[in-house]
Short mmCIF file of C-alpha atoms and ligand atoms in Angstrom, two decimals:
data_model
loop_
_atom_site.label_atom_id
_atom_site.label_comp_id
_atom_site.label_asym_id
_atom_site.label_seq_id
_atom_site.Cartn_x
_atom_site.Cartn_y
_atom_site.Cartn_z
CA MET Q 1 134.19 94.06 144.72
CA CYS Q 2 133.30 93.77 140.85
CA VAL Q 3 136.52 95.45 140.00
CA CYS Q 4 137.87 91.94 139.78
CA PRO Q 5 135.91 90.59 136.61
CA LEU Q 6 136.39 93.71 134.71
CA TRP Q 7 140.23 93.55 135.23
CA GLN Q 8 140.06 89.91 134.13
CA ALA Q 9 137.81 91.06 131.21
CA LEU Q 10 140.44 93.58 130.59
CA SER Q 11 143.51 91.38 130.40
CA LEU Q 12 141.65 89.07 128.68
CA TRP Q 13 140.99 91.68 126.16
CA VAL Q 14 144.59 92.55 125.54
CA ILE Q 15 145.64 88.99 124.98
CA PHE Q 16 142.69 88.34 122.83
CA SER Q 17 143.28 91.58 120.52
CA VAL Q 18 147.06 90.74 120.26
CA HIS Q 19 146.04 87.21 119.41
CA VAL Q 20 143.63 88.17 116.67
CA VAL Q 21 144.12 91.88 115.24
CA SER Q 22 145.40 94.69 116.66
CA GLU Q 23 145.56 97.96 114.94
CA GLU Q 24 145.54 101.64 116.01
CA GLY Q 25 142.60 103.62 114.67
CA ASP Q 26 140.10 100.51 115.13
CA TYR Q 27 138.18 102.84 117.32
CA LYS Q 28 138.20 105.81 114.68
CA SER Q 29 137.17 103.31 111.93
CA LEU Q 30 134.20 101.93 113.86
CA GLN Q 31 133.26 105.04 115.97
CA ASN Q 32 130.75 106.76 113.67
CA PHE Q 33 128.07 104.20 112.45
CA SER Q 34 126.80 106.26 109.45
CA GLN Q 35 129.98 105.78 107.90
CA GLN Q 36 130.22 101.90 107.89
CA CYS Q 37 129.10 101.44 104.40
CA SER Q 38 132.50 102.39 103.26
CA ASN Q 39 134.45 100.73 105.71
CA GLY Q 40 136.15 98.14 103.91
CA GLN Q 41 137.64 96.45 107.09
CA LEU Q 42 134.35 95.15 107.80
CA ASP Q 43 134.59 92.73 104.72
CA LYS Q 44 138.20 92.61 104.27
CA ALA Q 45 138.68 89.00 104.82
CA LEU Q 46 137.61 85.90 103.92
CA LEU Q 47 136.50 84.93 107.42
CA PRO Q 48 133.66 86.77 108.81
CA LEU Q 49 134.82 89.66 110.85
CA GLN Q 50 133.15 91.55 113.46
CA GLY Q 51 134.06 95.15 114.82
CA ILE Q 52 133.82 95.61 118.65
CA SER Q 53 134.07 98.35 120.65
CA LEU Q 54 134.30 98.38 124.60
CA PHE Q 55 133.37 101.09 127.12
CA LEU Q 56 134.07 100.61 130.67
CA THR Q 57 133.54 103.12 133.71
CA ASN Q 58 136.68 104.51 134.59
CA ASP Q 59 137.93 105.98 138.11
CA SER Q 60 135.57 108.87 137.63
CA GLY Q 61 132.54 106.62 137.12
CA VAL Q 62 132.34 107.96 133.63
CA MET Q 63 131.98 105.54 130.78
CA GLU Q 64 135.19 105.90 128.82
CA HIS Q 65 136.45 103.91 125.45
CA LYS Q 66 138.68 101.19 126.41
CA ASN Q 67 139.44 99.52 123.26
CA SER Q 68 138.18 98.42 120.04
CA THR Q 69 139.33 95.73 117.33
CA TYR Q 70 138.45 93.59 114.42
CA ILE Q 71 137.79 89.94 115.32
CA VAL Q 72 137.74 86.98 113.13
CA ASP Q 73 134.34 84.78 114.10
CA TYR Q 74 135.53 82.59 116.88
CA SER Q 75 133.99 79.47 115.59
CA ILE Q 76 136.76 79.32 113.14
CA ASP Q 77 139.68 79.49 115.53
CA GLU Q 78 140.05 76.50 117.83
CA ASP Q 79 142.30 78.61 120.26
CA ILE Q 80 140.06 81.36 120.87
CA PRO Q 81 136.65 79.92 122.68
CA ALA Q 82 138.96 78.97 125.89
CA LEU Q 83 140.38 82.16 126.23
CA LEU Q 84 136.68 83.64 125.99
CA ASP Q 85 135.41 81.20 128.64
CA VAL Q 86 137.17 83.26 131.55
CA PHE Q 87 134.44 86.09 131.67
CA SER Q 88 131.59 84.63 133.48
CA GLY Q 89 130.60 82.57 130.36
CA ARG Q 90 131.60 84.03 127.13
CA LEU Q 91 132.89 87.63 126.08
CA PRO Q 92 132.53 88.64 122.51
CA PRO Q 93 131.94 88.23 119.83
CA LEU Q 94 128.09 87.31 119.95
CA ASN Q 95 126.80 85.03 117.54
CA ILE Q 96 124.48 87.16 115.41
CA SER Q 97 122.35 85.80 112.80
CA CYS Q 98 120.75 87.70 110.11
CA ILE Q 99 117.78 86.46 108.04
CA VAL Q 100 115.97 87.82 105.00
CA ASP Q 101 112.91 86.26 103.62
CA MET Q 102 111.18 86.59 100.34
CA GLN Q 103 108.50 88.95 102.09
CA ASN Q 104 111.34 91.17 102.74
CA HIS Q 105 111.33 90.50 106.60
CA LEU Q 106 114.80 91.27 108.18
CA ASN Q 107 115.47 89.32 111.35
CA PHE Q 108 118.46 89.61 113.76
CA SER Q 109 119.04 87.38 116.64
CA TRP Q 110 121.79 86.74 118.83
CA ASP Q 111 123.11 83.95 121.35
CA THR Q 112 122.92 85.49 125.09
CA SER Q 113 124.76 82.82 126.81
CA GLY Q 114 127.27 84.45 128.92
CA VAL Q 115 125.68 87.98 128.69
CA PRO Q 116 124.61 89.07 132.13
CA GLU Q 117 120.71 88.40 133.04
CA HIS Q 118 119.86 92.17 133.12
CA ALA Q 119 121.73 93.44 129.96
CA GLN Q 120 119.95 96.02 127.65
CA TYR Q 121 120.10 96.06 123.88
CA SER Q 122 119.60 98.32 121.27
CA VAL Q 123 120.29 98.05 117.57
CA SER Q 124 120.27 99.90 114.55
CA TYR Q 125 121.10 99.20 111.06
CA LEU Q 126 122.36 100.39 107.72
CA LEU Q 127 121.54 99.27 103.93
CA CYS Q 128 124.42 99.89 101.91
CA ARG Q 129 124.91 99.46 97.82
CA ASP Q 130 128.45 99.99 96.31
CA GLY Q 131 129.69 101.27 99.57
CA GLU Q 132 126.85 103.99 99.73
CA LYS Q 133 124.48 104.13 102.69
CA VAL Q 134 121.09 103.98 101.21
CA LEU Q 135 119.18 103.70 104.55
CA GLU Q 136 120.14 104.10 108.47
CA SER Q 137 117.49 102.83 110.83
CA PRO Q 138 116.72 105.03 114.22
CA LYS Q 139 118.23 103.36 117.27
CA GLU Q 140 115.82 101.12 118.90
CA ARG Q 141 115.83 99.52 122.50
CA LEU Q 142 114.85 96.00 122.42
CA PRO Q 143 113.54 93.78 125.42
CA SER Q 144 114.72 90.65 124.03
CA PRO Q 145 117.49 89.63 121.82
CA VAL Q 146 115.50 89.50 118.65
CA PHE Q 147 114.96 92.39 116.23
CA SER Q 148 112.44 92.06 113.06
CA THR Q 149 111.55 94.66 110.74
CA VAL Q 150 110.09 94.88 107.05
CA LEU Q 151 112.53 96.24 104.18
CA GLY Q 152 111.12 98.29 101.74
CA ASN Q 153 111.84 98.16 98.25
CA GLN Q 154 115.71 98.28 98.84
CA THR Q 155 116.34 94.62 99.44
CA HIS Q 156 118.15 94.24 96.14
CA GLN Q 157 120.83 96.45 97.94
CA ASP Q 158 123.84 94.53 98.40
CA HIS Q 159 124.71 94.71 102.10
CA ILE Q 160 123.26 95.03 105.74
CA ILE Q 161 125.33 96.32 108.66
CA LEU Q 162 123.98 95.89 112.14
CA GLN Q 163 125.16 97.77 115.28
CA LEU Q 164 124.50 96.08 118.39
CA ASN Q 165 125.06 97.73 121.69
CA VAL Q 166 124.78 95.45 124.74
CA SER Q 167 124.85 97.50 127.94
CA TYR Q 168 124.83 96.47 131.72
CA PRO Q 169 126.10 98.41 134.71
CA GLY Q 170 129.62 99.83 133.71
CA VAL Q 171 129.69 98.07 130.46
CA TRP Q 172 128.94 99.11 126.87
CA TYR Q 173 129.97 96.43 124.33
CA ILE Q 174 129.08 97.30 120.92
CA GLN Q 175 129.29 95.08 118.00
CA THR Q 176 129.17 96.10 114.40
CA GLN Q 177 128.72 93.11 111.73
CA LYS Q 178 128.16 93.21 107.98
CA TRP Q 179 126.44 90.56 105.73
CA GLU Q 180 125.68 90.40 101.99
CA ILE Q 181 122.06 90.08 101.65
CA LEU Q 182 122.17 87.50 99.18
CA THR Q 183 124.03 85.15 101.46
CA VAL Q 184 121.34 85.16 104.11
CA GLU Q 185 118.23 84.94 101.80
CA LYS Q 186 115.66 82.67 103.00
CA LEU Q 187 113.43 81.32 99.95
CA ASP Q 188 110.07 80.29 100.18
CA PRO Q 189 109.53 76.33 100.05
CA PRO Q 190 109.12 75.10 96.59
CA GLN Q 191 105.69 74.68 94.80
CA PHE Q 192 104.79 71.47 93.46
CA ILE Q 193 102.90 72.02 89.96
CA ASN Q 194 102.45 68.36 89.16
CA THR Q 195 102.51 65.14 91.25
CA THR Q 196 101.28 61.95 89.94
CA ILE Q 197 101.76 58.25 89.93
CA GLN Q 198 101.98 56.56 86.83
CA SER Q 199 102.37 52.81 86.89
CA ASP Q 200 105.56 52.31 89.14
CA GLN Q 201 106.93 55.69 88.93
CA LEU Q 202 106.06 58.60 91.32
CA TYR Q 203 106.33 61.91 89.06
CA LEU Q 204 107.09 65.18 90.79
CA LYS Q 205 107.46 68.64 89.12
CA TRP Q 206 107.97 71.92 90.64
CA ASP Q 207 108.05 75.79 90.08
CA LEU Q 208 111.46 77.46 89.50
CA PRO Q 209 111.89 79.03 93.27
CA LYS Q 210 111.77 82.85 93.59
CA SER Q 211 114.85 84.31 94.79
CA LYS Q 212 115.79 88.15 94.37
CA HIS Q 213 119.15 87.24 92.72
CA THR Q 214 118.64 84.82 90.25
CA LYS Q 215 116.17 83.07 87.61
CA ASN Q 216 118.90 80.24 86.80
CA PRO Q 217 117.41 76.82 87.75
CA SER Q 218 120.99 75.56 88.05
CA CYS Q 219 121.48 77.86 91.09
CA PHE Q 220 119.10 75.73 93.39
CA ARG Q 221 119.45 72.31 95.56
CA TYR Q 222 116.79 70.65 97.15
CA GLU Q 223 115.76 68.00 99.84
CA LEU Q 224 113.32 65.85 98.91
CA ARG Q 225 111.56 63.50 101.75
CA ILE Q 226 109.39 60.71 100.67
CA ASN Q 227 108.35 59.17 103.65
CA ASP Q 228 111.14 58.74 105.58
CA GLU Q 229 113.87 58.63 102.80
CA VAL Q 230 115.63 61.83 101.82
CA ARG Q 231 116.72 62.55 98.34
CA TYR Q 232 119.50 65.04 97.40
CA LEU Q 233 118.56 66.72 94.25
CA SER Q 234 120.06 70.09 92.37
CA LYS Q 235 119.58 71.91 89.22
CA LYS Q 236 116.56 70.21 88.10
CA LEU Q 237 112.76 71.07 88.15
CA SER Q 238 111.38 67.47 88.35
CA HIS Q 239 112.03 64.33 89.52
CA SER Q 240 110.52 60.95 88.88
CA GLU Q 241 110.87 57.93 91.64
CA PRO Q 242 110.82 54.46 90.18
CA ASN Q 243 109.61 51.16 91.89
CA ILE Q 244 106.68 52.76 93.59
CA ASP Q 245 104.20 50.63 95.50
CA GLN Q 246 100.70 51.50 94.17
CA THR Q 247 99.28 50.17 97.28
CA ARG Q 248 100.82 52.64 99.77
CA THR Q 249 100.66 56.23 100.71
CA TYR Q 250 103.27 58.38 100.03
CA LYS Q 251 104.18 61.29 102.14
CA ILE Q 252 106.04 64.03 100.43
CA GLN Q 253 107.83 67.09 101.37
CA MET Q 254 110.50 69.34 99.90
CA ARG Q 255 112.89 72.23 100.66
CA VAL Q 256 115.26 74.27 98.93
CA LYS Q 257 118.34 76.26 99.03
CA MET Q 258 120.77 78.27 96.81
CA LEU Q 259 123.87 76.36 95.78
CA SER Q 260 127.17 77.90 96.49
CA PHE Q 261 128.44 76.71 93.07
CA PRO Q 262 127.94 78.10 90.67
CA CYS Q 263 125.94 80.67 92.11
CA ARG Q 264 126.42 82.68 95.77
CA GLY Q 265 124.99 80.46 98.03
CA SER Q 266 122.96 81.34 101.01
CA ILE Q 267 123.26 79.84 104.32
CA TYR Q 268 119.72 78.95 104.98
CA TRP Q 269 117.39 76.43 103.83
CA SER Q 270 113.58 77.29 103.08
CA ASP Q 271 111.06 75.80 105.34
CA TRP Q 272 109.64 72.36 104.31
CA THR Q 273 106.62 72.32 102.12
CA SER Q 274 103.59 70.96 103.84
CA VAL Q 275 103.07 67.52 103.67
CA LEU Q 276 101.39 66.21 100.50
CA ASN Q 277 99.98 62.69 100.62
CA LEU Q 278 99.85 60.74 97.46
CA GLY Q 279 98.18 57.36 96.94
CA PRO Q 280 97.18 54.73 97.29
CA LEU Q 281 96.14 54.27 93.87
CA ILE Q 282 94.63 50.65 94.28
CA LEU Q 283 93.14 49.24 97.59
CA GLN Q 284 94.85 46.58 99.28
CA PRO Q 285 94.07 43.12 98.10
CA ASP Q 286 93.45 41.77 101.85
CA PHE Q 287 91.46 44.78 102.44
CA HIS Q 288 89.18 43.86 99.37
CA ILE Q 289 88.64 40.09 100.49
CA GLY Q 290 87.88 41.50 104.22
CA VAL Q 291 85.31 43.79 102.72
CA MET Q 292 83.93 40.88 100.70
CA VAL Q 293 83.95 38.31 103.73
CA THR Q 294 82.33 40.90 105.75
CA ILE Q 295 79.49 41.61 103.32
CA ALA Q 296 79.08 38.12 102.37
CA LEU Q 297 78.69 36.79 105.97
CA GLY Q 298 77.36 40.01 107.42
CA LEU Q 299 74.21 40.63 105.47
CA PRO Q 300 72.36 37.47 105.60
CA MET Q 301 73.05 37.11 109.58
CA SER Q 302 71.69 40.77 109.89
CA LEU Q 303 68.29 40.06 107.87
CA LEU Q 304 68.01 37.04 110.02
CA ALA Q 305 68.25 38.90 113.11
CA ILE Q 306 65.92 41.21 112.04
CA LEU Q 307 63.46 38.80 111.00
CA LEU Q 308 63.61 36.88 114.53
CA LEU Q 309 63.26 40.39 116.18
CA CYS Q 310 60.22 41.13 114.30
CA LYS Q 311 58.50 37.58 114.71
CA PHE Q 312 59.25 37.40 118.56
CA ARG Q 313 58.35 41.04 119.57
CA PRO Q 314 55.67 41.16 122.22
CA ILE Q 315 52.55 43.13 120.86
CA HIS Q 316 50.67 45.23 123.20
CA GLN Q 317 47.64 46.83 121.55
CA ASP Q 318 45.12 48.32 123.60
C1 LIG K 1 143.69 98.42 122.28
O1 LIG K 1 144.33 97.29 122.47
C2 LIG K 1 145.54 97.06 121.45
C3 LIG K 1 146.51 96.06 121.54
O2 LIG K 1 146.59 95.52 122.76
C4 LIG K 1 146.87 98.60 122.03
O3 LIG K 1 147.77 98.36 121.35
C5 LIG K 1 146.13 99.63 122.04
O4 LIG K 1 146.73 100.82 122.82
C6 LIG K 1 144.64 99.55 122.90
N1 LIG K 1 143.76 100.76 122.66
C7 LIG K 1 143.43 101.64 123.75
C8 LIG K 1 142.74 102.60 123.11
O5 LIG K 1 143.31 101.00 124.78
C1 LIG K 2 129.19 110.86 111.32
O1 LIG K 2 129.23 111.00 110.02
C2 LIG K 2 128.37 111.62 109.23
C3 LIG K 2 128.24 111.31 108.18
O2 LIG K 2 129.63 111.46 107.39
C4 LIG K 2 128.31 113.15 109.72
O3 LIG K 2 127.34 113.86 109.43
C5 LIG K 2 128.38 113.00 111.52
O4 LIG K 2 128.62 114.25 111.88
C6 LIG K 2 129.47 112.05 112.03
N1 LIG K 2 129.14 111.77 113.38
C7 LIG K 2 130.03 111.90 114.33
C8 LIG K 2 129.65 112.03 115.76
O5 LIG K 2 131.23 112.13 114.19
C1 LIG K 3 137.06 109.66 132.94
O1 LIG K 3 136.77 109.60 131.86
C2 LIG K 3 136.54 111.17 131.57
C3 LIG K 3 135.90 111.35 130.16
O2 LIG K 3 136.61 110.63 129.23
C4 LIG K 3 137.65 111.96 131.96
O3 LIG K 3 137.49 113.14 131.77
C5 LIG K 3 138.26 111.56 133.13
O4 LIG K 3 139.59 112.37 133.25
C6 LIG K 3 138.56 110.17 132.97
N1 LIG K 3 139.08 109.92 134.68
C7 LIG K 3 140.06 109.27 134.78
C8 LIG K 3 140.12 108.95 136.36
O5 LIG K 3 140.56 108.62 134.01
C1 LIG K 4 125.55 80.48 115.74
O1 LIG K 4 124.10 80.66 115.73
C2 LIG K 4 123.71 79.68 114.74
C3 LIG K 4 122.30 79.65 114.73
O2 LIG K 4 121.73 80.11 115.75
C4 LIG K 4 124.27 78.35 114.91
O3 LIG K 4 123.88 77.39 113.87
C5 LIG K 4 125.74 78.24 114.85
O4 LIG K 4 126.37 77.06 115.14
C6 LIG K 4 126.07 79.21 115.97
N1 LIG K 4 127.80 79.35 116.06
C7 LIG K 4 128.50 79.29 116.74
C8 LIG K 4 129.75 79.56 116.68
O5 LIG K 4 128.01 79.10 117.80
C1 LIG K 5 111.02 87.16 111.51
O1 LIG K 5 110.23 87.50 112.49
C2 LIG K 5 108.89 87.18 112.49
C3 LIG K 5 108.42 87.83 113.87
O2 LIG K 5 109.00 86.96 114.85
C4 LIG K 5 108.52 86.00 112.30
O3 LIG K 5 106.81 86.06 111.81
C5 LIG K 5 109.11 85.76 110.68
O4 LIG K 5 108.83 84.41 110.31
C6 LIG K 5 110.64 85.80 110.76
N1 LIG K 5 111.14 85.66 109.56
C7 LIG K 5 112.30 84.85 109.20
C8 LIG K 5 112.79 84.83 108.15
O5 LIG K 5 112.86 84.16 110.27
C1 LIG K 6 107.60 99.30 96.76
O1 LIG K 6 107.38 99.80 95.44
C2 LIG K 6 105.88 99.55 94.86
C3 LIG K 6 105.82 99.87 93.65
O2 LIG K 6 106.83 100.80 92.96
C4 LIG K 6 105.04 100.60 95.91
O3 LIG K 6 103.67 100.47 95.31
C5 LIG K 6 105.15 100.27 97.27
O4 LIG K 6 104.40 101.15 98.14
C6 LIG K 6 106.66 100.38 97.68
N1 LIG K 6 107.00 99.93 98.91
C7 LIG K 6 107.73 100.40 99.83
C8 LIG K 6 107.54 99.69 101.35
O5 LIG K 6 108.27 101.32 99.73
C1 LIG K 7 124.97 102.03 124.39
O1 LIG K 7 123.77 101.69 124.95
C2 LIG K 7 123.77 102.62 126.51
C3 LIG K 7 122.37 102.22 127.26
O2 LIG K 7 121.11 102.34 126.21
C4 LIG K 7 123.64 104.02 126.01
O3 LIG K 7 123.51 105.04 127.11
C5 LIG K 7 125.01 104.30 125.43
O4 LIG K 7 124.88 105.62 124.70
C6 LIG K 7 125.11 103.45 124.12
N1 LIG K 7 126.43 103.38 123.54
C7 LIG K 7 126.74 103.96 122.18
C8 LIG K 7 128.07 104.06 121.76
O5 LIG K 7 125.70 103.92 121.24
C1 LIG K 8 101.70 65.40 85.06
O1 LIG K 8 102.83 64.69 84.49
C2 LIG K 8 102.23 63.50 84.06
C3 LIG K 8 103.59 62.57 83.62
O2 LIG K 8 104.58 63.39 83.02
C4 LIG K 8 101.68 63.86 82.60
O3 LIG K 8 101.31 62.51 82.16
C5 LIG K 8 100.47 64.73 83.10
O4 LIG K 8 99.85 64.93 81.96
C6 LIG K 8 101.01 65.79 83.78
N1 LIG K 8 99.61 66.46 84.36
C7 LIG K 8 99.49 67.92 84.12
C8 LIG K 8 98.24 68.69 84.50
O5 LIG K 8 100.40 68.62 83.76
#
């Protein structure tokens, strides 16, 4: 009964492999995860490449390797998604994201649309430098499509490789993917060190963002949100905003990202800073008048009321 979708998948697989890359020996190169740091196939193209192996149950009910191939990220090729949609949603590759933050948290997560509901996931990762393995994590089973861990002192290492095994009855689907840590670094939000309003200028100054890869101020770009307006800034550590209305409050937020040029950019923005409120420096004139009028009229009226109250209060003394 359930042979049909599997055969559909398989024929799809053949079309797919021919369409993209098809090489004998793909299974060999992907088979031993420990050796993937030196597998140049994973980063030989300019486009993101994923190595994929598929195991299916054969006629004797044994899991057997069916095919392995390298696939270019489907988001780049318009022809591919249509083909992939045939298999109850979507067959490979899974959209895996990898983030490393400044506290050395490493997070992987992936999109599970199209994956059968009761699929199980297990992952393992490698840290590589100069094509050599520095660390290999044990295989870990996961209840949900997220994996977080804290890296040790090895985060200056160049690359990270994930092996994700998605398994459900009759199928093991194994995706191997490599990232350069530099390109998935998520910076901390910038730190303001001076924020002032002077005459009609708003003046902002911030610290050089901390990155594991550079101390060059030209490497960063920023988004600065002043109330509802956004300013795009780069290669600087201060900004002054003209035409400030000293009677207004300004809500200020900023975030940062590494520039692709002249540096090697990251694909992630930092979080936004928390909201900084500046101003008003002087109170609204109409507020002044309002207060004055209230005081001027209110004070004598209340005195009068108190006087009257005292005068006509019934006195019961025994
Ligand atoms: C994998 O697919 C390719 C392309 O269709 C084919 O040439 C190759 O024989 C297949 N390998 C296996 C082990 O099925
Ligand atoms: C995988 O490679 C490692 C390191 O080269 C080796 O020690 C191990 O025996 C290999 N495993 C398999 C199953 O080939
Ligand atoms: C199924 O796979 C096992 C292990 O690879 C093999 O020994 C067996 O002959 C296969 N059965 C069929 C029907 O292909
Ligand atoms: C992959 O996931 C990321 C974040 O979850 C998303 O921004 C991106 O558009 C996705 N790519 C595709 C091809 O779906
Ligand atoms: C990684 O995941 C942990 C736990 O879910 C979370 O606290 C942390 O903010 C995440 N880090 C990044 C960079 O996404
Ligand atoms: C990282 O290095 C510092 C100083 O060399 C050391 O104190 C710390 O324990 C190390 N952390 C890990 C996770 O290895
Ligand atoms: C994939 O996961 C299944 C279920 O956990 C496991 O039995 C199988 O050995 C894994 N396959 C590989 C090649 O790691
Ligand atoms: C902040 O910047 C303003 C404008 O340049 C300057 O007048 C002021 O002295 C600075 N304050 C500090 C604490 O650096």
